[in-house]
Coordinates of C-alpha atoms and ligand atoms in Angstrom, one line a residue:
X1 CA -8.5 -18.8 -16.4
X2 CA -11.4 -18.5 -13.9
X3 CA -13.6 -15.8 -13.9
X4 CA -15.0 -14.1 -10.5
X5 CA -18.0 -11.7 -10.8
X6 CA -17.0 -10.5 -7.3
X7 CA -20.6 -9.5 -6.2
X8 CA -21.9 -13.2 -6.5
X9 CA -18.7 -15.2 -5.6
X10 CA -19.0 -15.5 -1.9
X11 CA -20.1 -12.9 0.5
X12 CA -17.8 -12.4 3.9
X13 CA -19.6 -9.4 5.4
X14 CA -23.4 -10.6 5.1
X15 CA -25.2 -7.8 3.2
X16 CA -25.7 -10.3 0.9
X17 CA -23.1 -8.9 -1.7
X18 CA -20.1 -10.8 -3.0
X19 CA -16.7 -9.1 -1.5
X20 CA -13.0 -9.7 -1.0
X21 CA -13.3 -10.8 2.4
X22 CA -15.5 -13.7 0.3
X23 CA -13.1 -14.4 -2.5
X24 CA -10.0 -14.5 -0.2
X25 CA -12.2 -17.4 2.1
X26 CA -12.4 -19.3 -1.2
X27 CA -8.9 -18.9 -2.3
X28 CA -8.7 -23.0 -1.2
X29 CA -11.6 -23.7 -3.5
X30 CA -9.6 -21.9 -6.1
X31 CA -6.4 -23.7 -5.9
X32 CA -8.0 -26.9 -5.4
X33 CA -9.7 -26.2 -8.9
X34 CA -6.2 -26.4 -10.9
X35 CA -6.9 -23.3 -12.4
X36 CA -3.7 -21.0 -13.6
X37 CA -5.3 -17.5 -12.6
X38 CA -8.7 -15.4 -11.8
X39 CA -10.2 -12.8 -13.8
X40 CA -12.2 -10.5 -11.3
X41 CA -14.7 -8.5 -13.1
X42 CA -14.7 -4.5 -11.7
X43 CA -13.9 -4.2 -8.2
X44 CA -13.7 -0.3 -8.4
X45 CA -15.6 2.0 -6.5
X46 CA -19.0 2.3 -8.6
X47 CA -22.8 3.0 -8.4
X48 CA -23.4 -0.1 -10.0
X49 CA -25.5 0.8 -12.2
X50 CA -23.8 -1.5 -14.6
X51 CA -22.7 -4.1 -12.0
X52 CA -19.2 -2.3 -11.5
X53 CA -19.0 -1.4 -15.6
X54 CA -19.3 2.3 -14.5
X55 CA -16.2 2.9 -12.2
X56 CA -15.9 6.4 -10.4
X57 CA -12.8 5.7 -9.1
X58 CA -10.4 3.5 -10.6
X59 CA -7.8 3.6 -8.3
X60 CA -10.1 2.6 -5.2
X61 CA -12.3 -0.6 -4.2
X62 CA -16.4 -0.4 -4.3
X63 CA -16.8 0.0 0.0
X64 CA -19.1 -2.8 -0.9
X65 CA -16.6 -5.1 -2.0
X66 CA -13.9 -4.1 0.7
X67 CA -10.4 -1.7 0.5
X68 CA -7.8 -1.5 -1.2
X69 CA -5.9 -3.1 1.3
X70 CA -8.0 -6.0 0.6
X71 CA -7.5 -6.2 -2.3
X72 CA -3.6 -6.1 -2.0
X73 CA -4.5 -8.9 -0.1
X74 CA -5.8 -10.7 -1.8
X75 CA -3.5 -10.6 -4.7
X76 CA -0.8 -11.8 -2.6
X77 CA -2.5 -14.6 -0.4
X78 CA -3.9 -16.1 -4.3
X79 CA -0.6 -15.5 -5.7
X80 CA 1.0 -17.7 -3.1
X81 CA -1.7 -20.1 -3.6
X82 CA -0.3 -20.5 -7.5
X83 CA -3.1 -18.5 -8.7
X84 CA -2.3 -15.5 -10.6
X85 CA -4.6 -12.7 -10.7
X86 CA -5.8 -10.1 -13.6
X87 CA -8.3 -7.6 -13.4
X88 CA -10.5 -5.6 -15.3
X89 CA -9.9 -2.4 -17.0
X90 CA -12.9 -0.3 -18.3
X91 CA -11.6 2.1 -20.7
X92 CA -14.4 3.2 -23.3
X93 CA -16.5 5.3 -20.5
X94 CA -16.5 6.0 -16.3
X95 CA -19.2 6.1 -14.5
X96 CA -21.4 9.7 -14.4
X97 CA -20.2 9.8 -10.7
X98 CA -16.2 9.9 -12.1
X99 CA -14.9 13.4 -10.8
X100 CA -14.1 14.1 -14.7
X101 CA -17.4 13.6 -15.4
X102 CA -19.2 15.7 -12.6
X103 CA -16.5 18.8 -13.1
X104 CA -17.5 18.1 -17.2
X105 CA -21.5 18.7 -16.2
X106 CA -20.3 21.3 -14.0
X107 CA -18.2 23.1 -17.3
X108 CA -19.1 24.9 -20.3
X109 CA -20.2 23.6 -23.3
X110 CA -16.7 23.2 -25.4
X111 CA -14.5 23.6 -22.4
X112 CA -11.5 21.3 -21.6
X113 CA -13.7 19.3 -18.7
X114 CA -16.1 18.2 -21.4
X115 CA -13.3 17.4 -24.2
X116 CA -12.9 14.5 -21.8
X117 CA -15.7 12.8 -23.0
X118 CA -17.7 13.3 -26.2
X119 CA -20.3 16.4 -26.0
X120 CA -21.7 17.5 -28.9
X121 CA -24.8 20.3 -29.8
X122 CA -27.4 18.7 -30.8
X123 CA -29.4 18.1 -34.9
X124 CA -32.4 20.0 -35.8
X125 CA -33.9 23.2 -34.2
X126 CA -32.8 24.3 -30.9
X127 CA -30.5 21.4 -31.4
X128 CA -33.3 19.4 -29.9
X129 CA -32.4 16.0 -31.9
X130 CA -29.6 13.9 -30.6
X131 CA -26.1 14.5 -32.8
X132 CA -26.3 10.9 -34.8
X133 CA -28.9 8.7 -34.6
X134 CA -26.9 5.7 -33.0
X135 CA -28.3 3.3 -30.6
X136 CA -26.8 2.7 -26.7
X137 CA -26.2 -1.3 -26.8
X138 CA -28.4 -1.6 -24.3
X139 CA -31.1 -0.2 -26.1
X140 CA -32.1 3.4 -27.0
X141 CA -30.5 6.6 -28.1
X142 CA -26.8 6.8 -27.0
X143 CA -26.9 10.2 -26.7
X144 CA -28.7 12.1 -23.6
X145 CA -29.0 15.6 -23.2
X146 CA -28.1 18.0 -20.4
X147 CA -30.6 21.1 -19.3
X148 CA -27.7 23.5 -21.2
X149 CA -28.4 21.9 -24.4
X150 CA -25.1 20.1 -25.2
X151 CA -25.4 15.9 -25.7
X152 CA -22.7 13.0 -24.4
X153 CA -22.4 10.0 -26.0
X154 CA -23.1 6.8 -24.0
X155 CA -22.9 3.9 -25.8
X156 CA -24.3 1.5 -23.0
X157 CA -26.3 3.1 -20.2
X158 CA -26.6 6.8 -19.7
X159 CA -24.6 6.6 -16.6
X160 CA -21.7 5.5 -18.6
X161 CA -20.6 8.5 -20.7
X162 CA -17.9 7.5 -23.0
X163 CA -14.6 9.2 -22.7
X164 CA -13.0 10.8 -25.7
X165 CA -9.7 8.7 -26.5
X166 CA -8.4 11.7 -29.0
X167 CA -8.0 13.7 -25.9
X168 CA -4.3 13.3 -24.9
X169 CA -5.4 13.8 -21.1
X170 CA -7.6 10.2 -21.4
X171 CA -4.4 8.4 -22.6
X172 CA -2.3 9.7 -20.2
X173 CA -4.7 8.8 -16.9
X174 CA -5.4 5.3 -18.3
X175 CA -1.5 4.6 -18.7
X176 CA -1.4 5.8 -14.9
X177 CA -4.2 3.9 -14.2
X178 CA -2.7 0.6 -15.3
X179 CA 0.5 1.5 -13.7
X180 CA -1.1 1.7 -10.1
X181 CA -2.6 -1.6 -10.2
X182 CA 0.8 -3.2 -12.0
X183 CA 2.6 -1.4 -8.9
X184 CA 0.3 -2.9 -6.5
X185 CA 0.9 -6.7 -8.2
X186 CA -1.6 -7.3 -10.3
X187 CA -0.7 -9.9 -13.2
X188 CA -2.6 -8.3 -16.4
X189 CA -5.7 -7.1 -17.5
X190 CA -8.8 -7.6 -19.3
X191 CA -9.6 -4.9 -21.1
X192 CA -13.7 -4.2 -21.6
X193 CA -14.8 -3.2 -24.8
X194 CA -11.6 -2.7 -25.9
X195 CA -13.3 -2.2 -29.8
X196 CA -15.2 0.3 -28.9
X197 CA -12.5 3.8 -27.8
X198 CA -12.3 5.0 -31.0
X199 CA -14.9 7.1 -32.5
X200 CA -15.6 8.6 -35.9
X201 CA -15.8 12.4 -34.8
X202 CA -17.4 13.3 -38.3
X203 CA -20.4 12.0 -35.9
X204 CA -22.3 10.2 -39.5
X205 CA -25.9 8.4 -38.6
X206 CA -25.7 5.0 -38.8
X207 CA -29.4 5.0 -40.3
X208 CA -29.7 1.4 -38.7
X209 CA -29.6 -0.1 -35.3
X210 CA -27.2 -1.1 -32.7
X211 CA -26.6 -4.6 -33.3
X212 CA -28.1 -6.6 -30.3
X213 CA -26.1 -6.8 -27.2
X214 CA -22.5 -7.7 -27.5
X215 CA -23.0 -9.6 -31.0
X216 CA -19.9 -8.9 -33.9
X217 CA -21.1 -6.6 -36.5
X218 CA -20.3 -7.1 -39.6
X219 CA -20.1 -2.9 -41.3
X220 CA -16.9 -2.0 -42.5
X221 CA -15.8 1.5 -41.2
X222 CA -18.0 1.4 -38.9
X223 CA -18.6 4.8 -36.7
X224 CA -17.8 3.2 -33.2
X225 CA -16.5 -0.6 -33.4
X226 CA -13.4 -1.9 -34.0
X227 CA -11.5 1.4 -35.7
X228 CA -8.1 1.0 -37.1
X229 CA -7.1 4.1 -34.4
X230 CA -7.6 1.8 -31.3
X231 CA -4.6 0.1 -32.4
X232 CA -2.1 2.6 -31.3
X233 CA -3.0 3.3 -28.0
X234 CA -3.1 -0.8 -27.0
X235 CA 0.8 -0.3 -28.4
X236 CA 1.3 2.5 -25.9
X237 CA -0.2 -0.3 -22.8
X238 CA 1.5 -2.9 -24.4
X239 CA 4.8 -0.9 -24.0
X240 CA 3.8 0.2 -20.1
X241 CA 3.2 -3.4 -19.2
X242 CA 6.0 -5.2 -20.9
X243 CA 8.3 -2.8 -18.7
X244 CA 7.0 -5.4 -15.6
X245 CA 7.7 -9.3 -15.4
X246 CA 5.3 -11.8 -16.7
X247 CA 2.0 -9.9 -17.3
X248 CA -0.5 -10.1 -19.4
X249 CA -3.7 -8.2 -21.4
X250 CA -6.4 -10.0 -23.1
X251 CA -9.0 -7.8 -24.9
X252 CA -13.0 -8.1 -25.3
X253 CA -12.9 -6.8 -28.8
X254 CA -16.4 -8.6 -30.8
X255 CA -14.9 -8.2 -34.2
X256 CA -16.5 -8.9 -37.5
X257 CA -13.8 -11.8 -38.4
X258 CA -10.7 -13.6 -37.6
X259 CA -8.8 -11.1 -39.7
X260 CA -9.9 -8.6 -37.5
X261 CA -9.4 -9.9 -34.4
X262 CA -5.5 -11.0 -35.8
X263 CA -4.7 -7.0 -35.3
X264 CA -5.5 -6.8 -31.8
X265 CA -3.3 -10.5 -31.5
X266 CA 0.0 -8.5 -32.7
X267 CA 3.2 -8.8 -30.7
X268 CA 3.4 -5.4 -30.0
X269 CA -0.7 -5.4 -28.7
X270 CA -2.8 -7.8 -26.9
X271 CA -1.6 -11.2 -25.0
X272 CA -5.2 -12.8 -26.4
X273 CA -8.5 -11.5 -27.1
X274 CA -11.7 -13.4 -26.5
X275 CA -13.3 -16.1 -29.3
X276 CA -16.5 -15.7 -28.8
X277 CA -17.1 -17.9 -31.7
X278 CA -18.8 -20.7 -29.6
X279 CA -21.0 -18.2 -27.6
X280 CA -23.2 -17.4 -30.6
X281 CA -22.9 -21.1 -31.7
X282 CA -26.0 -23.5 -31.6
X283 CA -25.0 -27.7 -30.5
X284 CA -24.2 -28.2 -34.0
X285 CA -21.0 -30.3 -35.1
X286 CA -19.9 -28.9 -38.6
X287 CA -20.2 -25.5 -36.8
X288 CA -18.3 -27.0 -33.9
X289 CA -15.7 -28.4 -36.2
X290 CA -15.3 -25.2 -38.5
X291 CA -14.6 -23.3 -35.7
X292 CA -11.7 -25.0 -34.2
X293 CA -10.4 -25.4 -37.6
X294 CA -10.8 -22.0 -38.8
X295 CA -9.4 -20.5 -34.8
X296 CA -6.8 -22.6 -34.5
X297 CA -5.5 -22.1 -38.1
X298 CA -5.8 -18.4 -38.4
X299 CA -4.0 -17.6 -34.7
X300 CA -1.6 -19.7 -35.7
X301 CA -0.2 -18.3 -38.5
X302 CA 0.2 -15.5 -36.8
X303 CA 2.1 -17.3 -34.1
X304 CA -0.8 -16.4 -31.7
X305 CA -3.4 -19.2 -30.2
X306 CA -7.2 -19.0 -29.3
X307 CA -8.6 -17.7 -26.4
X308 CA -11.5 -20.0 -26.0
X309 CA -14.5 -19.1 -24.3
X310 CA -18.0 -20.9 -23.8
X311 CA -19.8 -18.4 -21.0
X312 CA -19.6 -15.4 -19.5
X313 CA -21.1 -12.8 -17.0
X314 CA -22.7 -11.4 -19.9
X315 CA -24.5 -14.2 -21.9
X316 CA -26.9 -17.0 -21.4
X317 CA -25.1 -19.4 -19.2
X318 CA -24.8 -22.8 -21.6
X319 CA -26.5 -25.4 -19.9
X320 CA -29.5 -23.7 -20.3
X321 CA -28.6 -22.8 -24.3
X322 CA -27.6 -26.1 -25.3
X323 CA -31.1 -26.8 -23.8
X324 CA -32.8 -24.9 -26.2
X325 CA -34.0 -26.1 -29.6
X326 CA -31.2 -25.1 -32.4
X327 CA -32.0 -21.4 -33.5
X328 CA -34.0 -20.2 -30.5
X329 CA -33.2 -16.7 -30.1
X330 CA -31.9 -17.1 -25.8
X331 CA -31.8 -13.4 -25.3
X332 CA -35.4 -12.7 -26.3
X333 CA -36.6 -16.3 -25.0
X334 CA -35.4 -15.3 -21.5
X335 CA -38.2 -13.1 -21.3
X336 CA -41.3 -14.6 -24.2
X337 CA -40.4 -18.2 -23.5
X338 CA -42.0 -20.5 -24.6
X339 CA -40.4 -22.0 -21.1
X340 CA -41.3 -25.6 -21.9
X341 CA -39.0 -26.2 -24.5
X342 CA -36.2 -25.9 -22.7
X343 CA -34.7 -29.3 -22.1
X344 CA -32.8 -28.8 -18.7
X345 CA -31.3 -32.2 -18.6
X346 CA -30.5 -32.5 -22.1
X347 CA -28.7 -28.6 -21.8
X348 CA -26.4 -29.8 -18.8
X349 CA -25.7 -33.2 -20.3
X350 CA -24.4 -31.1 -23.6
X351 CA -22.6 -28.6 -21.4
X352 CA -20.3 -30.5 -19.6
X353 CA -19.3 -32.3 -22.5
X354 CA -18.2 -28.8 -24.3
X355 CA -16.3 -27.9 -20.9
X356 CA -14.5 -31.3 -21.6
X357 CA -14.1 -30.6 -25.3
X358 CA -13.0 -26.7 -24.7
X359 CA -10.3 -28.3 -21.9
X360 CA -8.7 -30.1 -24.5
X361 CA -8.4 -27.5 -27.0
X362 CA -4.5 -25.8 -27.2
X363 CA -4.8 -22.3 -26.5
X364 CA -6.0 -20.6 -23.4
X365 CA -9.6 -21.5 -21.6
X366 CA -11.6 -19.2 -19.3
X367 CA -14.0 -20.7 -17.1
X368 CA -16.7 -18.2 -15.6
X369 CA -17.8 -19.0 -11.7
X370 CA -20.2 -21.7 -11.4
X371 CA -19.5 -23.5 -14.8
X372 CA -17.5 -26.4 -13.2
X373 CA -20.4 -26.8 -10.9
X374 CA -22.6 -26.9 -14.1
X375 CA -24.8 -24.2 -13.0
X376 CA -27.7 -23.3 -15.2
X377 CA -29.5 -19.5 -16.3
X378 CA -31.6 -18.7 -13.4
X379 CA -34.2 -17.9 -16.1
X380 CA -37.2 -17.1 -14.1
X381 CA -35.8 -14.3 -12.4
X382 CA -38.7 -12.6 -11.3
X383 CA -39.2 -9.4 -13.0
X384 CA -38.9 -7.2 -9.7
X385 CA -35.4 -8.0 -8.9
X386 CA -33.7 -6.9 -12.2
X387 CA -30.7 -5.5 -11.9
X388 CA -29.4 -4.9 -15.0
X389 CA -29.8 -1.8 -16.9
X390 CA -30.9 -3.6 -20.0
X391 CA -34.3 -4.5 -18.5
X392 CA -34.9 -0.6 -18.2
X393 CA -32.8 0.7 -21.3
X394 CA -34.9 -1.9 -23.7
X395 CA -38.2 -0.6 -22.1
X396 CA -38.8 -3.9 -20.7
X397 CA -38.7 -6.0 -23.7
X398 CA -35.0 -7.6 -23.0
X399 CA -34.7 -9.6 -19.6
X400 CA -30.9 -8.6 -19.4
X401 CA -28.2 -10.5 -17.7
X402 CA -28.7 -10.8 -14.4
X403 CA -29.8 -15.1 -14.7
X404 CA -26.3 -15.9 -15.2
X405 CA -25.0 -13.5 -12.0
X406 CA -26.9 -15.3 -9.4
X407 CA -25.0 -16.5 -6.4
X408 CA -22.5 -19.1 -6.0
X409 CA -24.4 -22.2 -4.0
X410 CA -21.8 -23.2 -1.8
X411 CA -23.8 -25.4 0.5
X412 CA -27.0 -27.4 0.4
X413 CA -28.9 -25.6 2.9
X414 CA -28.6 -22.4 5.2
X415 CA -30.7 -19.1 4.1
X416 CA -28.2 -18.7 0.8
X417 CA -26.5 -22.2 0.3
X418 CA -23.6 -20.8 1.7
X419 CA -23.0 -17.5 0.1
X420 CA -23.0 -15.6 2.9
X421 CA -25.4 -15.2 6.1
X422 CA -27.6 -12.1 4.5
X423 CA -30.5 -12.2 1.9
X424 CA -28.2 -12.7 -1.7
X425 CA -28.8 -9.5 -3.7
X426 CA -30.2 -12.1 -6.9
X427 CA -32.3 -15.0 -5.4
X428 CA -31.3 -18.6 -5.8
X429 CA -33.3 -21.2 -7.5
X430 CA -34.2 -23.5 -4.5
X431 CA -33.0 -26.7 -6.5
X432 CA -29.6 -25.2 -6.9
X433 CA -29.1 -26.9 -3.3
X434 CA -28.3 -30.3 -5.2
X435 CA -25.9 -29.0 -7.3
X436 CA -24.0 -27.0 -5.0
X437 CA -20.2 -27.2 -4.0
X438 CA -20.7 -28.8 -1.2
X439 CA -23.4 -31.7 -2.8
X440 CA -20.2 -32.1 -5.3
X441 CA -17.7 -32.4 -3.2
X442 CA -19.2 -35.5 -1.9
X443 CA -19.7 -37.0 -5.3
X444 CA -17.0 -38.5 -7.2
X445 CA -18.9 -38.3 -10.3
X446 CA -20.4 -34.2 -10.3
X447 CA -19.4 -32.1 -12.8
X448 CA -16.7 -30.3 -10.5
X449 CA -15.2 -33.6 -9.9
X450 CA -14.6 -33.6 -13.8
X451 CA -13.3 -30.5 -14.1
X452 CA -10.6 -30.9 -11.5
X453 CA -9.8 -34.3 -13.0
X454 CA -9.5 -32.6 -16.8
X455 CA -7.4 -29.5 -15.3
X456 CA -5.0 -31.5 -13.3
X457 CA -4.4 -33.3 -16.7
X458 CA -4.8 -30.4 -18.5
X459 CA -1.6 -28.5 -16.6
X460 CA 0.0 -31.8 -16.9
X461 CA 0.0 -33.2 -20.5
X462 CA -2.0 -30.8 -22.4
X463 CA -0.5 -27.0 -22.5
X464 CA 2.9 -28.5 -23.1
X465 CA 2.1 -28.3 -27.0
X466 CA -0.6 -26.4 -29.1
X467 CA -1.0 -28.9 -32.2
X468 CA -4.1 -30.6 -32.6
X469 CA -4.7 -33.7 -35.3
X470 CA -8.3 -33.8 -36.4
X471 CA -9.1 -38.1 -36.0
X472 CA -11.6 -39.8 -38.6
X473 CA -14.7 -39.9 -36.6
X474 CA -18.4 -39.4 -37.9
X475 CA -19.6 -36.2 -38.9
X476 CA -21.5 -35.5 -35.5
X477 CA -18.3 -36.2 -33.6
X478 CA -15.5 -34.0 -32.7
X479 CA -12.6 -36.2 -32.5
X480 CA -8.9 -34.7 -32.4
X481 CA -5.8 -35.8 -30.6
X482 CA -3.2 -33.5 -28.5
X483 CA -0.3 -35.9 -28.2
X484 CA -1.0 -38.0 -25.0
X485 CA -4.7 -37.2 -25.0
X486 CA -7.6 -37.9 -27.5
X487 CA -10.5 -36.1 -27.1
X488 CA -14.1 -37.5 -28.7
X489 CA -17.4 -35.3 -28.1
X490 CA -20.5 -37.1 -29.9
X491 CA -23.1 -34.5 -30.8
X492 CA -24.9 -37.2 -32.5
X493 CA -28.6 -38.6 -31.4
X494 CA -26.8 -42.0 -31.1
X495 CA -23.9 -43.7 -29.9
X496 CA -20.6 -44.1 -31.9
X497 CA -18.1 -46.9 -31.6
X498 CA -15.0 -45.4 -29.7
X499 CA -11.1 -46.9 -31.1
X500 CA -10.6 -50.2 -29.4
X501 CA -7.4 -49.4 -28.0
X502 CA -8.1 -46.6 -25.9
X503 CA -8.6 -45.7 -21.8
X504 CA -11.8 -43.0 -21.0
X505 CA -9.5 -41.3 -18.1
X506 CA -12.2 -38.6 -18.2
X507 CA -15.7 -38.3 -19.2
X508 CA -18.5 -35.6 -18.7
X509 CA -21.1 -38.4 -17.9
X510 CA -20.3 -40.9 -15.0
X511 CA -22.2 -43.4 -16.9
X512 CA -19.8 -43.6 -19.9
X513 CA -16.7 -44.4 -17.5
X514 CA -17.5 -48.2 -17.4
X515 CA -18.9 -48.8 -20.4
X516 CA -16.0 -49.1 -22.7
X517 CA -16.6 -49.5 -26.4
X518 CA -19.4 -46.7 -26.9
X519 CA -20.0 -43.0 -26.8
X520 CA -23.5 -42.0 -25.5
X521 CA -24.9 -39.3 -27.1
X522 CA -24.3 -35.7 -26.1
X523 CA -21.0 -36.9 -24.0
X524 CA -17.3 -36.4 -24.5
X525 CA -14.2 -38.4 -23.2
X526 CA -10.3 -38.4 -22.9
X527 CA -8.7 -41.3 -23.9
X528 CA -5.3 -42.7 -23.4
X529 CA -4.0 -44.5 -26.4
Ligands
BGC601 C1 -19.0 -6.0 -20.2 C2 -20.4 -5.8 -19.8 C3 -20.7 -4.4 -19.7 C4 -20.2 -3.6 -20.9 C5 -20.1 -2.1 -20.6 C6 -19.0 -5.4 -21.5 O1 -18.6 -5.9 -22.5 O2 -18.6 -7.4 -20.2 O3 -20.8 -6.5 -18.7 O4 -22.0 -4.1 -19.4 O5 -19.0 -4.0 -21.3 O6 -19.0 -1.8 -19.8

C-alpha cells in the first residue's frame, strides 16, 4: 500500500497545491512502482486547518483538490492501472464548518443539534472551568467555550469538535457516508483515530496529560482511547462493507498492546490496523527482532497478520530518525536541535535498509509518498510557513508535522522540481533536486530503483506465504527466511560474513551488489539460496 497526502503528491492546476488532476498524471508512476493500492489521505471538502482532518463535507471533494467527478476518475483510470484505491474516513470529529456543527452553535444548549457532538456546562462558578481537565493532542485544553456558556470537546484542534458516537443519528450518517463512497467504487477505508469515538460521558479528569502526539498510552479504562464500546459500531461498518466485493478497512487505533489491538483484528471488525511498533523504535536490533517476533506471533494466532508500517504523514520521516543518536526525542529535536547531530548519510543508509527489511516481512506494507525516493524530514522548515496546527496549539514549543508533507520532487530543476508550475504551499530543500524522481530514474542503483526491484519480487515470491524462519545470524543482524527469499539487515558497526551459498538479488546499498561474501554495516540484502 502507497500512501498519497494529496496536497503534496503532484499539483495539476498550479496554485501550488497537490490535486487530483496531479495524482491521476502520476497514475504511470504508480503502476510502475508495483504497488497493490493507494491510500489517499482526506480529499473532502475542508478548511484545512488540519490538512484535510477537519472535513465539512464528506460527501464532496476540497475545490482545491478537484470534484467529485475527479475523483470518480480517478478511482477508475488507477483501478484499470491494477492499483486499487482506499480512502480515508474521519469519524471521531468534522470540521467546525460541518453544517451539523454550525446549526449545533446556532442551537440551544441541550438541544438535539448539539447532542451531535459533546457539549457540556462547564466546572466551577459560572461554569467558567472547562468540564474535565483533559488535554487536545495537539496541546492544550480540549475543551473551548462558546459565548452562551456551554463547552465542546475537541480532542485535536478546536476546529475539530468531536462528534458524539452515543447519538444514534452519528452512526446512522457515517454508515451512509461509507456507503456513498463504496457506491462510487472505492476499495476500503482507513479509518482515522479509530480508538478515539467512544467517550466516558461520566466526563472524570484525567489529572494528567495528554500523552504526546499520537504515542500508545498505556491507562486502563481510559476516558477517551481505545474503549471497549468502539467495538460495536466497527461491527456495524464491517457488516455495510462486507455487503460489497473485495473491500477492505484498516484502522489507526494506537493501542496500549498487542492484546489490544487483536480486538480491533476480529473477523467481524477491521481488515488490519496499523503497527506502529517500529515508528517509536530507535536503530536497535533486539528491539527490531522482538518486534517481528512478538507481531508476527500474536496476529497470527488470531489468524490475522501485521500491518507494518515505518512512516507516515504524521511522524518524523525515517531517514532523518535513524539519523539521530538512539534516544533523541525527534518531535522536540525538530524544533531545539541540536541540528549537528544528525547524521544525514548515516539516517538514509539505515532507511533503505529497513524499507528492504519491512518488504520482506509477511503481512501487509504501507509505504508513504517519497519513501522509495528516500526522502528525508525537511527539518528546517522555517518557522513562518507552519502549517500545522500543532505549532499554534503547543504555543510554539512543538514544530508539528509539516517536514514530512513537503512536496514530491519530481524533477531536478524547474521552480518546484516538478510538482507543479506555482510556488509549492511547503518549500523544498534545494538539494532535494538530486534525489528527485527524475535524478532516479536515470540511476540504476537509487533507492527507487530498489524498491521497484524488491516489490516486483515482493508480488512475485513473497505474499504467496506468511511464515517467516528466524536464521542464526549475530545478534545485530536480522536474518529470517520467507521460502525463496532470505532477508539479512546488519545493524551492526561492522560487517558480518553472509552464507556462502547465496545470490544478493537485491540490496539497499549499490556497493554491496558486487561484493559477495560480506554485509556492510547498516545494509540489508535478499538472497537467493
Ligand atoms: C491523523 C492526523 C490528524 C489526526 C486528527 C490522525 O491520526 O493521521 O494527521 O491530525 O488524526 O484527525
Amino acid at each position: 500500500m502507497y500512501q498519497v497526502y494529496p496536497r503534496s503528491f503532484a499539483d495539476g492546476n498550479g496554485d501550488g497545491t497537490g490535486d487530483i488532476a496531479g495524482i491521476r498524471s502520476r497514475i504511470p508512476y504508480l503502476a510502475s512502482l508495483g504497488i497493490d493500492a493507494i491510500w489517499i489521505n482526506p480529499w473532502y471538502r475542508s478548511p484545512l486547518a488540519d490538512g484535510g482532518y477537519d472535513v465539512a463535507d464528506y460527501r464532496e471533494i476540497e475545490a482545491r483538490y478537484g470534484t467529485i467527478d475527479g475523483a470518480a476518475a480517478l478511482i477508475s483510470e488507477a483501478n484499470e492501472a491494477g492499483i486499487k484505491v482506499i480512502v480515508d474516513v474521519v469519524p471521531n470529529h468534522t470540521s467546525r464548518e460541518h453544517p451539523w456543527f454550525v446549526e449545533a452553535l446556532a442551537a440551544e444548549p441541550g438541544s438535539a443539534a448539539r447532542n451531535r457532538y459533546h457539549f457540556q456546562p462547564g466546572k466551577g462558578a459560572d461554569g467558567a472551568e472547562p468540564p474535565t481537565d483533559w488535554t487536545s493532542v495537539f496541546g492544550g485544553p480540549s475543551w473551548s467555550r462558546l459565548p452562551d456558556g456551554d463547552w465542546y470537546l475537541h480532542l485535536f484542534d478546536s476546529s475539530q469538535p468531536d462528534l458524539n458516537w452515543e447519538n444514534p443519528e452519528v452512526r446512522a450518517e457515517f454508515l451512509s457516508i461509507l456507503e456513498f463512497w463504496l457506491e462510487r467504487g472505492v476499495d476500503g477505508f482507513r479509518v482515522d483515530v479509530a480508538h478515539g469515538l467512544v467517550k466516558d460521558m461520566t466526563w472524570p479528569d484525567m489529572e494528567s496529560e495528554t500523552d504526546e502526539l499520537l504515542t500508545a498510552n498505556s491507562q486502563e479504562n481510559h476516558p477517551f482511547w481505545d474503549r471497549d464500546g468502539i467495538h460495536p459500531i466497527v461491527r456495524e461498518w464491517r457488516a455495510l462493507v462486507d455487503r460489497y466485493e473485495d473491500r477492505m478497512m484498516v484502522a489507526e487505533a494506537w493501542v496500549p498492546s498487542l492484546e489490544r489491538l487483536a480486538l480491533y483484528l476480529r473477523p467481524d471488525e477491521y481488515h488490519q490496523s496499523f503497527s506502529f511498533d517500529f515508528v517509536g523504535t530507535d536503530w536497535d536490533p533486539s528491539e527490531f527482532r522482538r518486534i517481528i517476533t512478538e507481531s508476527t506471533t500474536k496476529t497470527a494466532t488470531i489468524g490475522s497478520t501485521t500491518t507494518w508500517v515505518l512512516n507516515n504523514h504524521d511522524v518524523v520521516r525515517h531517514p532523518t530518525r535513524y539519523g539521530l543518536p538512539n534516544g533523541t526525542n525527534w518531535r522536540a529535536w525538530l524544533l531545539d536541535g541540536p541540528h549537528d547531530i544528525l547524521d544525514a548519510e548515516l539516517g538514509a543508509r539505515r532507511a533503505l535498509a529497513a524499507n528492504l527489511m519491512l518488504l520482506a516481512l509477511p503481512g501487509s506494507a504501507y509505504l508513504y509518498q517519497g519513501d522509495e525516493l528516500g526522502l528525508p524530514e525537511a527539518w528546517d522548515l522555517p518557522i513562518e510557513v507552519l502549517d500545522d496546527p500543532v505549532w499554534e496549539r503547543s504555543n510554539h514549543t512543538r514544530k508539528g508535522r509539516d517536514g514530512c508533507r513537503v512536496p514530491i520532487p519530481w524533477t531536478s530543476d524547474g521552480p518546484s522540481l516538478g510538482f507543479g508550475d506555482g510556488e509549492p504551499w511547503l518549500p523544498q530543500p534545494p538539494e532535494w533536486a538530486e534525489i528527485s524522481v527524475e535524478a532516479q530514474e536515470a540511476d540504476p542503483n537509487s533507492p527507487l530503483a530498489m524498491h521497484r526491484k524488491a516489490l516486483a519480487i515482493r508480488a512475485e515470491e513473497l505474499v504467496v506465504s506468511e511464515t517467516l524462519t528466524w536464521v542464526d545470524s549475530a545478534p545485530e543482524v536480522i536474518a529470517f527466511n520467507r521460502g525463496t527469499i532470505e532477508c539479512w539487515m546488519n545493524m551492526g558497526t561492522t560487517a558480518v560474513d553472509l552464507p556462502a551459498d547465496a545470490a544478493i538479488v537485491v540490496a539497499s546499498d549499490s556497493g554491496q551488489a558486487t561484493s559477495g561474501a560480506s554485509l556492510k554495516p547498516n545494509t540489508a540484502v535478499w538472497l537467493r539460496r
